[in-house]
Coordinates of C-alpha atoms in Angstrom, one line a residue:
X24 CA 0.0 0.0 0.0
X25 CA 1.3 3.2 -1.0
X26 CA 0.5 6.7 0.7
X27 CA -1.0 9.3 -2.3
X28 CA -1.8 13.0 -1.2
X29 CA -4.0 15.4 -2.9
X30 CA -4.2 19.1 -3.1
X31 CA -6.8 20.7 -5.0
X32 CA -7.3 24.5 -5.6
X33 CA -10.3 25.7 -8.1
X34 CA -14.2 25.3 -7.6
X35 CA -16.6 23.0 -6.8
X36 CA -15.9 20.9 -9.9
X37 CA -12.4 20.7 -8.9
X38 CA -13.2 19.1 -5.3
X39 CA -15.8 16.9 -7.3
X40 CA -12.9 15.5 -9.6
X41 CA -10.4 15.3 -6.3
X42 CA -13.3 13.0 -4.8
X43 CA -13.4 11.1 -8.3
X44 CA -9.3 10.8 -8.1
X45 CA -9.6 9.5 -4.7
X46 CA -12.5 7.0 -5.8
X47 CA -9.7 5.7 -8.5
X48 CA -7.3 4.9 -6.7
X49 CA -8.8 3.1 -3.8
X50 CA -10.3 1.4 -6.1
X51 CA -7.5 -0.6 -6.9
X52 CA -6.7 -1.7 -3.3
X53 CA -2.8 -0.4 -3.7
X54 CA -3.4 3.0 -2.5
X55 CA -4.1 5.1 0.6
X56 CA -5.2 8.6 1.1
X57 CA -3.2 10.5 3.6
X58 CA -3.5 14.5 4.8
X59 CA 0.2 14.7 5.2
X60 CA 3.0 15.3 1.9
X61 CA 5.8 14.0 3.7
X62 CA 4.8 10.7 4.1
X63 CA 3.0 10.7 0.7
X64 CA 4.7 8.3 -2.4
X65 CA 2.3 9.9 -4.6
X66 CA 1.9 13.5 -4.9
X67 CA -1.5 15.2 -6.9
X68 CA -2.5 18.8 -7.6
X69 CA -5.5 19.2 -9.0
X70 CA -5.8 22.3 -10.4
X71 CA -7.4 25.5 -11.6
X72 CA -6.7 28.2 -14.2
X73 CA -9.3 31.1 -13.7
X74 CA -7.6 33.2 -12.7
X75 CA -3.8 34.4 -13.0
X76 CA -2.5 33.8 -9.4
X77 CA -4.3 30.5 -9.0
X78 CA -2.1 29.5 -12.0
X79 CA 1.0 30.8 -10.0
X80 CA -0.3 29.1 -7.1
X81 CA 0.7 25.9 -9.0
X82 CA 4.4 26.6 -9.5
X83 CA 4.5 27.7 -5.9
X84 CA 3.4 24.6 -4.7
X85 CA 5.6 22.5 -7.0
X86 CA 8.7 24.3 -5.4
X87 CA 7.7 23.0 -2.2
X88 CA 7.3 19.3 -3.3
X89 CA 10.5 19.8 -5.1
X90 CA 11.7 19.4 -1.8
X91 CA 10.1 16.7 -1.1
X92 CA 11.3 15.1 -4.9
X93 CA 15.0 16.1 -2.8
X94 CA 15.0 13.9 -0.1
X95 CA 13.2 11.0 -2.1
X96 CA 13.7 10.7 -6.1
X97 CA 11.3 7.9 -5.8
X98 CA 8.5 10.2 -4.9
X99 CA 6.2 10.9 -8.0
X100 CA 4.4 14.4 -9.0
X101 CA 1.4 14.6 -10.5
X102 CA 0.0 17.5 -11.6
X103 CA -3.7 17.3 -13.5
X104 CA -6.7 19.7 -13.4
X105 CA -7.3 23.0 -15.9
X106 CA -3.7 24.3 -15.9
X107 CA -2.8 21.0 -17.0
X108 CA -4.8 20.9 -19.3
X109 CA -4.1 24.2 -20.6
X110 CA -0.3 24.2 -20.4
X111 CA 0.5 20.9 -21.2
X112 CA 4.7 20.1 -21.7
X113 CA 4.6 23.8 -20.4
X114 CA 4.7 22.7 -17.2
X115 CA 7.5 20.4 -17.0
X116 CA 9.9 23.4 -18.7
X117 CA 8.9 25.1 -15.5
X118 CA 9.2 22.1 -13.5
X119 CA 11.3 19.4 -15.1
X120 CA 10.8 17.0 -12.0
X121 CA 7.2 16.5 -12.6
X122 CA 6.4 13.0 -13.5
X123 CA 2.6 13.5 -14.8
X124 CA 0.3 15.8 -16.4
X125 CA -3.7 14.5 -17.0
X126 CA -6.0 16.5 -17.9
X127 CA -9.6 17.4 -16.6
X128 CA -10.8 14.4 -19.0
X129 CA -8.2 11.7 -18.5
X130 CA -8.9 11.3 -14.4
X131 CA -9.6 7.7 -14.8
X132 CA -6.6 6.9 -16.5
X133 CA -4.1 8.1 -13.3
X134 CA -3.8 4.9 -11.9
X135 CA -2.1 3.0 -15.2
X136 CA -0.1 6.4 -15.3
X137 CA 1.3 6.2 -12.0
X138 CA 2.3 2.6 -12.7
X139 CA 3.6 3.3 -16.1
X140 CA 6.0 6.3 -14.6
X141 CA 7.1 3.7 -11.5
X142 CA 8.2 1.2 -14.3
X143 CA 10.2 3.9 -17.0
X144 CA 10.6 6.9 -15.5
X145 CA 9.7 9.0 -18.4
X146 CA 7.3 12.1 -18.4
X147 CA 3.8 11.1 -19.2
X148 CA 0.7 13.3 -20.7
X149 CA -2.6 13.0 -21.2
X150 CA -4.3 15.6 -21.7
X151 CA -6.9 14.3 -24.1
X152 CA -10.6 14.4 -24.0
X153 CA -12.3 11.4 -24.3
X154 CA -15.9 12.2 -23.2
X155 CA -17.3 11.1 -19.6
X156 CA -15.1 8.6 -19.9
X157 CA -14.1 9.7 -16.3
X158 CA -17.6 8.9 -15.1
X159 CA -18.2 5.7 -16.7
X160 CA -15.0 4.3 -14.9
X161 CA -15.7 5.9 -11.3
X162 CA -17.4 4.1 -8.3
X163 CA -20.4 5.4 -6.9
X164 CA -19.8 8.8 -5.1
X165 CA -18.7 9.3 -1.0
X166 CA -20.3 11.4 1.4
X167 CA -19.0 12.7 4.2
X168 CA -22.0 14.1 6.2
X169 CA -25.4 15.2 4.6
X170 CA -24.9 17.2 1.8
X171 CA -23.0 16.1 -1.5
X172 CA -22.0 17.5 -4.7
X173 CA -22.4 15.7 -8.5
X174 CA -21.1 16.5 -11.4
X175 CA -24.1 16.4 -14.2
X176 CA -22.7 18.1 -16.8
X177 CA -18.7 19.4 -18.4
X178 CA -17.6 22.1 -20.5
X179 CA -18.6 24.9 -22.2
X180 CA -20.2 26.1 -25.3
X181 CA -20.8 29.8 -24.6
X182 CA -16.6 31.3 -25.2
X183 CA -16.5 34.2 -23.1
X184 CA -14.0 36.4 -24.5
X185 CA -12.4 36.3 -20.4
X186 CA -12.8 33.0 -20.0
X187 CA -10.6 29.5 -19.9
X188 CA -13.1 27.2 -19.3
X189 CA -14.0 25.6 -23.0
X190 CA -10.7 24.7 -23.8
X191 CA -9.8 23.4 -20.4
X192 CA -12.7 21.7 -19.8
X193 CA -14.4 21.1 -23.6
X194 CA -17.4 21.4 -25.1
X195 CA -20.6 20.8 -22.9
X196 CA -21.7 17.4 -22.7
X197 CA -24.3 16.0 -20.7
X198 CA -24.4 12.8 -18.0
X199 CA -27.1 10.4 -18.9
X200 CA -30.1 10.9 -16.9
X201 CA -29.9 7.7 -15.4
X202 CA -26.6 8.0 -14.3
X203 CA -27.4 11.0 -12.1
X204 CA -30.6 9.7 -10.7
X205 CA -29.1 6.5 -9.3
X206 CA -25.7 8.3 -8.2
X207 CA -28.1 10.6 -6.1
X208 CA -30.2 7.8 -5.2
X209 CA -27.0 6.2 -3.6
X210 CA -26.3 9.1 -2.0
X211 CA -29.9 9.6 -0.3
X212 CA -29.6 5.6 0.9
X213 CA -26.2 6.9 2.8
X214 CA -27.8 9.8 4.4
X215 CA -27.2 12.8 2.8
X216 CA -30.2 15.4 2.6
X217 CA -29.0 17.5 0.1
X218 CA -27.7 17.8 -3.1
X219 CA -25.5 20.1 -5.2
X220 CA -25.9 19.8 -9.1
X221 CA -22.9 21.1 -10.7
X222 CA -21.4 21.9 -14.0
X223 CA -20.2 25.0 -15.9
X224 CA -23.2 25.6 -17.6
X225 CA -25.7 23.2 -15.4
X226 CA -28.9 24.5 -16.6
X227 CA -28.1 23.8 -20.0
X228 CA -28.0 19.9 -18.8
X229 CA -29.8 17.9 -21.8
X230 CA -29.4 14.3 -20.7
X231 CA -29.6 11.0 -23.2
X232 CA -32.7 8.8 -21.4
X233 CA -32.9 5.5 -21.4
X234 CA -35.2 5.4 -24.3
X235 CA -33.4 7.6 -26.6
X236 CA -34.8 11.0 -25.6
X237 CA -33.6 13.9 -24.1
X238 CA -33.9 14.8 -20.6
X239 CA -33.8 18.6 -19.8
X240 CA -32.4 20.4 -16.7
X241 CA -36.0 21.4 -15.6
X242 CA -37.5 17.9 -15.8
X243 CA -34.3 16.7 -14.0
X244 CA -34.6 18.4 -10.7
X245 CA -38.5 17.2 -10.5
X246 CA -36.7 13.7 -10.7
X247 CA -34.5 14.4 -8.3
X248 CA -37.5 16.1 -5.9
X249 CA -38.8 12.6 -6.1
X250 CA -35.9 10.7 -5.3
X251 CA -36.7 9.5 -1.2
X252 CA -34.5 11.2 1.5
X253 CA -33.6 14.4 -0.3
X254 CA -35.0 17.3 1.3
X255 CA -32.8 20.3 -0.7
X256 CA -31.6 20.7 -4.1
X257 CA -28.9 23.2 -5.3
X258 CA -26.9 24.0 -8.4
X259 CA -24.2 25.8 -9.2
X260 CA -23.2 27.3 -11.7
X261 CA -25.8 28.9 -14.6
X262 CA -25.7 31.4 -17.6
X263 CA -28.9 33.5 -17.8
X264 CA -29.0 33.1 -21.3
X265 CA -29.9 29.6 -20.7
X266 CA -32.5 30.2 -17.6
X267 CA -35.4 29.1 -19.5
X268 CA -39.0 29.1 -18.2
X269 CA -39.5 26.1 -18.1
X270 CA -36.6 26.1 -14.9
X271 CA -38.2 29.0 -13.3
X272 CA -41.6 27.1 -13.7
X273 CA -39.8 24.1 -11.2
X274 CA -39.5 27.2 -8.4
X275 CA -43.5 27.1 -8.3
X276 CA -44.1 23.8 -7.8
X277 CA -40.5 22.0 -6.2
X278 CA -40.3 23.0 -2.3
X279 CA -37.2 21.1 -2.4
X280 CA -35.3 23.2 -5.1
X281 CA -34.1 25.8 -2.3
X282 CA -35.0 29.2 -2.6
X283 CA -31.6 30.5 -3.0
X284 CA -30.3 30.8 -6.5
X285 CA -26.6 31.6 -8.4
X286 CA -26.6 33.9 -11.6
X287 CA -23.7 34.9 -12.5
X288 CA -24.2 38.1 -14.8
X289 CA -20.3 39.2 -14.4
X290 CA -21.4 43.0 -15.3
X291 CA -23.8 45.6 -15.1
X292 CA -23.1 47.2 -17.8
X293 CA -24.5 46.2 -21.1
X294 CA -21.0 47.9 -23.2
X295 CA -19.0 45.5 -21.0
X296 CA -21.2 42.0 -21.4
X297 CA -20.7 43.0 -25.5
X298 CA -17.3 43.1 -24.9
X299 CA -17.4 40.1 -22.5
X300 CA -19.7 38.1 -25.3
X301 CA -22.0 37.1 -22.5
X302 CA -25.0 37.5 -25.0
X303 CA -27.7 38.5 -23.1
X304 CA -28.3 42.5 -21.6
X305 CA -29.2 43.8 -17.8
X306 CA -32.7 44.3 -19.2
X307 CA -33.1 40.3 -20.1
X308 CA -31.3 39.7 -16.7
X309 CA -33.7 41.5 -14.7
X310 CA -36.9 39.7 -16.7
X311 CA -35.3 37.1 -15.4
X312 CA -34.9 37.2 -11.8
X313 CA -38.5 39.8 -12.2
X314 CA -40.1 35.9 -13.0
X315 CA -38.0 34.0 -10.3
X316 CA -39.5 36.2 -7.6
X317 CA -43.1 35.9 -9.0
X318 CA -42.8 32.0 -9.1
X319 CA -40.7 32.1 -5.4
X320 CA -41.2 35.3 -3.6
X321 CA -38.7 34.9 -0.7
X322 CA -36.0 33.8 -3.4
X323 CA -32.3 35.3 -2.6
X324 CA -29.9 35.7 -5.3
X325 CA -25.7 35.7 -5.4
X326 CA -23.7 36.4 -8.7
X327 CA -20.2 36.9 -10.2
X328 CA -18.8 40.1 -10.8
X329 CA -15.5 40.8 -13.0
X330 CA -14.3 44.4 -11.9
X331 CA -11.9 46.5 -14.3
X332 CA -12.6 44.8 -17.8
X333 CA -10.6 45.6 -20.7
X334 CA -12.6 49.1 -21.3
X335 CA -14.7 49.4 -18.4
X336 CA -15.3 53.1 -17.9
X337 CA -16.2 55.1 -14.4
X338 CA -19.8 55.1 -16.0
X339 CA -19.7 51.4 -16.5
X340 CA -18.3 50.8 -13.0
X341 CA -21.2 53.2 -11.6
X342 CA -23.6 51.3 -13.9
X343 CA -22.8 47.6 -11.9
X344 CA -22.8 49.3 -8.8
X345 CA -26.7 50.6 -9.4
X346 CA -27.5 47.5 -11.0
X347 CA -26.4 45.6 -7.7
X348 CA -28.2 47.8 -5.3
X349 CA -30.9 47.8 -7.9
X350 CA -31.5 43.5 -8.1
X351 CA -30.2 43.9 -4.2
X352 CA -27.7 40.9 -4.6
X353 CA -27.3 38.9 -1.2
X354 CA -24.1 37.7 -1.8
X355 CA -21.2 37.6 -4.3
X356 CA -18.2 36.4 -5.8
X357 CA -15.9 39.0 -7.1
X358 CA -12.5 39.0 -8.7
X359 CA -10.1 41.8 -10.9
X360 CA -10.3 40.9 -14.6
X361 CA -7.2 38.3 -14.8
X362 CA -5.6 38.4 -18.5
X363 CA -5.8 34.2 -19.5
X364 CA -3.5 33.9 -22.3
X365 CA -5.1 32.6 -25.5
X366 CA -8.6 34.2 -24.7
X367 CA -9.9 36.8 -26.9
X368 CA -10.2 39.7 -24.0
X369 CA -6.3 38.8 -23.7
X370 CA -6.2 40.8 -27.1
X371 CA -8.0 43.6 -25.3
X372 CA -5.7 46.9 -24.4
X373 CA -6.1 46.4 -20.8
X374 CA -5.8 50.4 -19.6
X375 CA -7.4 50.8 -16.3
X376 CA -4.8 51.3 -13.4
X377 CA -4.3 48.3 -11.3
X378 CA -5.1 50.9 -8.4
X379 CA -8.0 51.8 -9.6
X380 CA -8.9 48.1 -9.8
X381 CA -8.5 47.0 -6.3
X382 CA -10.6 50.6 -5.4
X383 CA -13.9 49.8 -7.2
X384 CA -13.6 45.8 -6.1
X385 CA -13.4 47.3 -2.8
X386 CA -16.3 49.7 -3.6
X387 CA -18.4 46.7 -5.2
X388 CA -17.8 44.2 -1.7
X389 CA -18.7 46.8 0.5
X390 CA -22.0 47.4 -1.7
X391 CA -22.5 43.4 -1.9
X392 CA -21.8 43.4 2.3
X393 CA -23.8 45.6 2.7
X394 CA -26.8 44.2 1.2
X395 CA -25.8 40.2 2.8
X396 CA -25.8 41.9 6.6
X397 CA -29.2 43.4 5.5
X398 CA -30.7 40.5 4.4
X399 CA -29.3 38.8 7.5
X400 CA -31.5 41.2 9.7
X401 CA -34.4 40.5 8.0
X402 CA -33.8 36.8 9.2
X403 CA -34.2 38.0 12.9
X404 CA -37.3 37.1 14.4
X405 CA -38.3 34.3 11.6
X406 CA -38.5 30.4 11.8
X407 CA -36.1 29.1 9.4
X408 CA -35.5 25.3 7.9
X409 CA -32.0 24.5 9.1
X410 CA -30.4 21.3 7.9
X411 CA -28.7 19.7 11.1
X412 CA -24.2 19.0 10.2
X413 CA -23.0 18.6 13.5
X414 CA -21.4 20.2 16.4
X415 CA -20.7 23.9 16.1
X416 CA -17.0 24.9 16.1
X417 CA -18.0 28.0 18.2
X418 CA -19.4 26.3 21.4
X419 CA -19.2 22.2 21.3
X420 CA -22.2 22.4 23.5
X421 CA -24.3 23.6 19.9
X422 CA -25.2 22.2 17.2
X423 CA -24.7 23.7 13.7
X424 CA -26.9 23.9 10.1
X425 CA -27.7 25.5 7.5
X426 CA -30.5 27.4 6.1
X427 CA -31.5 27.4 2.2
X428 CA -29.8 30.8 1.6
X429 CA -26.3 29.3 3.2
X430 CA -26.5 31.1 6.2
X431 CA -24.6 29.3 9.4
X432 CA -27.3 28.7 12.6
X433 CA -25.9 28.0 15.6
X434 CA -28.2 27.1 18.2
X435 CA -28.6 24.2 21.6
X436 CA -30.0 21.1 20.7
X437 CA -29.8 17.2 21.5
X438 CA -27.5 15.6 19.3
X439 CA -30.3 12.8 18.2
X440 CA -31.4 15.7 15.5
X441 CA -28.4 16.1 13.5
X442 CA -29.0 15.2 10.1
X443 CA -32.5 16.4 10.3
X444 CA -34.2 19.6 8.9
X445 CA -35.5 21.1 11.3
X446 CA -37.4 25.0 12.3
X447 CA -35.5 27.1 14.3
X448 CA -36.3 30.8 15.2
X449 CA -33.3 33.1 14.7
X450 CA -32.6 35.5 17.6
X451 CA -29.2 37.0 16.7
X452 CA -27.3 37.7 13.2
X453 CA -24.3 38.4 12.2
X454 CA -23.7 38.9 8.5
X455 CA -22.5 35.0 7.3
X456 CA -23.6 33.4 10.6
X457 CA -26.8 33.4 13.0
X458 CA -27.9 32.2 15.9
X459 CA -31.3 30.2 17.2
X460 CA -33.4 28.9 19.5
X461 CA -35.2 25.3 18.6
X462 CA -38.7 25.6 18.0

């Protein structure tokens, strides 16, 4: 048996391919996972190339394994994720003691690699894309607690002029239906409550059936609402230009689709998403979340948010910022435009002040905290459905959960209830976390 450590950086998909590497591997009954480098034979770094310093991250990290490599040549590097599918060779001219490089697509095949670079020695690559080959190989998904995540879709069709994504991860391609139903279905006989759909485009999912049809991302989640032991249903991440009716329509009628939804719009001005090729304006973006709210009145809604785009004006900047008070965002995830090399907006004369940068992304999170701590208040005093993880890290005598909008609870209870969703009136708030009394 032979120690392997992973370290993953990146999103949700990234930690849902780490849990697919680890699957792999123990699945061959020569490996074990272990939490410390230094005792690892194995070294993997899943990665993630949205951004410029997560790509620097990498070569950071690879200098301290070198280290490692030092003291024990035997000791093998693998490096796999978006950057390595991106860079390819490039990485082993940067680091030349790097034994592998797999690709977002070729997970499944990093056992026979590992074997293949004990035996000769030599560099191996593959970062092909043979698709969901990855899934058809893996074992039924883990859970560690009551929530999971699942991979239902890959890729992307849409080419963002900012954006990595379709050539690191592909074109979009859809899971079978099947597939996802009894992976989730597993996961609802080991306990967990609820469920995160994800993929880069995830409500552009169009599943093969068993019959030869197609099944859509709307008549999905009712499948999935019907599937015994899941309470809540999440998904991360969509495009608006692909938030049909027919998904707002499942808000009416699904209790168990949680009332807490993702958009990313990136911009709120409509010069900018041109430039950005997002292909769809503010005006269609607010029809959309104007009909979400009809179909789910209480409905909260986070988004992405690129400051200092190749060409974004002071009037564009003022434009997102009355555009985010306007929709009255509760939460967001928000980044300086990163120049990715081989995307069009890399072409883009990038002429705002770096300065000026960080001061409008610090003008755009105050607005965005803002609006989460007010939203937090309006929690005090109301009974919310909190699903039940565990001891609190706070005070051991608590329990923790968590409500639909992702808000932490913190309140006493018996320990008999954990796993459970269960009311609890909130009495204090803080802006991320609140605290309860069990009804």
């Amino acid at each position: 048996m032979k120690y392997i450590y992973i370290k993953t950086w990146g999103c949700q998909m990234n930690e849902y391919d780490s849990s697919m590497i680890t699957r792999y591997l123990e699945k061959t009954g020569e490996y074990l996972i272990t939490q410390n480098p230094e005792k690892a034979a194995i070294l993997v770094l899943n990665t993630c190339s949205i951004r410029e310093k997560a790509q620097e991250k990498v070569f950071h990290q690879l200098g301290r394994w070198k280290k490692l490599k030092n003291q024990n040549p035997d000791v093998i590097i693998a490096v796999g994720g978006c950057v390595a599918t991106q860079e390819g060779k490039e990485i082993f001219k940067r680091a030349n003691y790097v034994n592998i490089i797999f690709g977002t697509q070729s997970l499944h095949k990093l056992p026979q690699m590992i074997k293949e670079s004990e035996q000769n020695k030599k560099l191996i690559i593959d970062i092909s894309f043979p698709q969901l080959d990855k899934f058809n190989h893996a074992l039924p998904a883990k859970n560690n607690g009551y929530t999971a995540s699942i991979s239902i879709m890959e890729g992307c069709n849409k080419y963002c002029s900012f954006c990595v994504v379709p050539y690191t991860r592909g074109k979009e391609i859809s899971r079978p239906s099947d597939d996802v139903l009894f992976e989730i279905s597993h996961l609802a006989d080991n306990g967990v409550k609820e469920i995160n759909l994800l993929g880069q485009n995830v409500n552009a999912y169009q599943g093969p059936t068993f019959n030869g049809k197609i099944c859509f991302f709307s008549e999905l989640l009712r499948l999935i609402s019907e599937i015994d032991g899941i309470q809540r249903i999440r998904f991360t991440t969509s495009n608006p230009l692909e938030f049909s009716d027919d998904i707002i329509e499942v808000y009416k009628d699904t209790p168990k689709l949680v009332s807490f939804l993702h958009l990313p719009v990136q911009s709120g001005s409509n010069k900018i998403l041109k430039l950005m090729k997002r292909s769809y304006t503010i005006e269609e973006y607010e029809k959309i979340i104007e009909k979400l709210i009809l179909a789910r009145p209480n409905i909260q809604i986070s988004s992405d948010f690129i400051v200092g785009f190749p060409g974004e004006s002071k009037e564009d900047f003022k434009q997102t910022i009355d555009f985010i008070k306007k929709i009255n965002f509760d939460m967001s995830y928000s980044f300086i435009y990163s120049n990715r090399p081989g995307t069009p907006a890399s072409e883009m004369k990038d002429d705002i002040d770096l300065q000026e940068k960080k001061e409008r992304l610090y003008i755009l999170q105050n607005c965005i905290n803002q609006q989460t701590m007010s939203w937090s208040r309006r929690m005090l005093g109301s009974i919310q459905s909190v699903l039940v993880e565990g001891a609190s890290e706070q005070n051991c005598m608590k329990l923790y959960g968590k409500t639909e909008n992702n808000r932490i609870v913190n309140f006493y209870g018996s320990s008999k209830i954990i796993g459970q969703c269960i009311p609890v009136k909130i009495n204090k708030v803080h802006t991320h976390v609140l605290h309860g009394k069990l009804l």
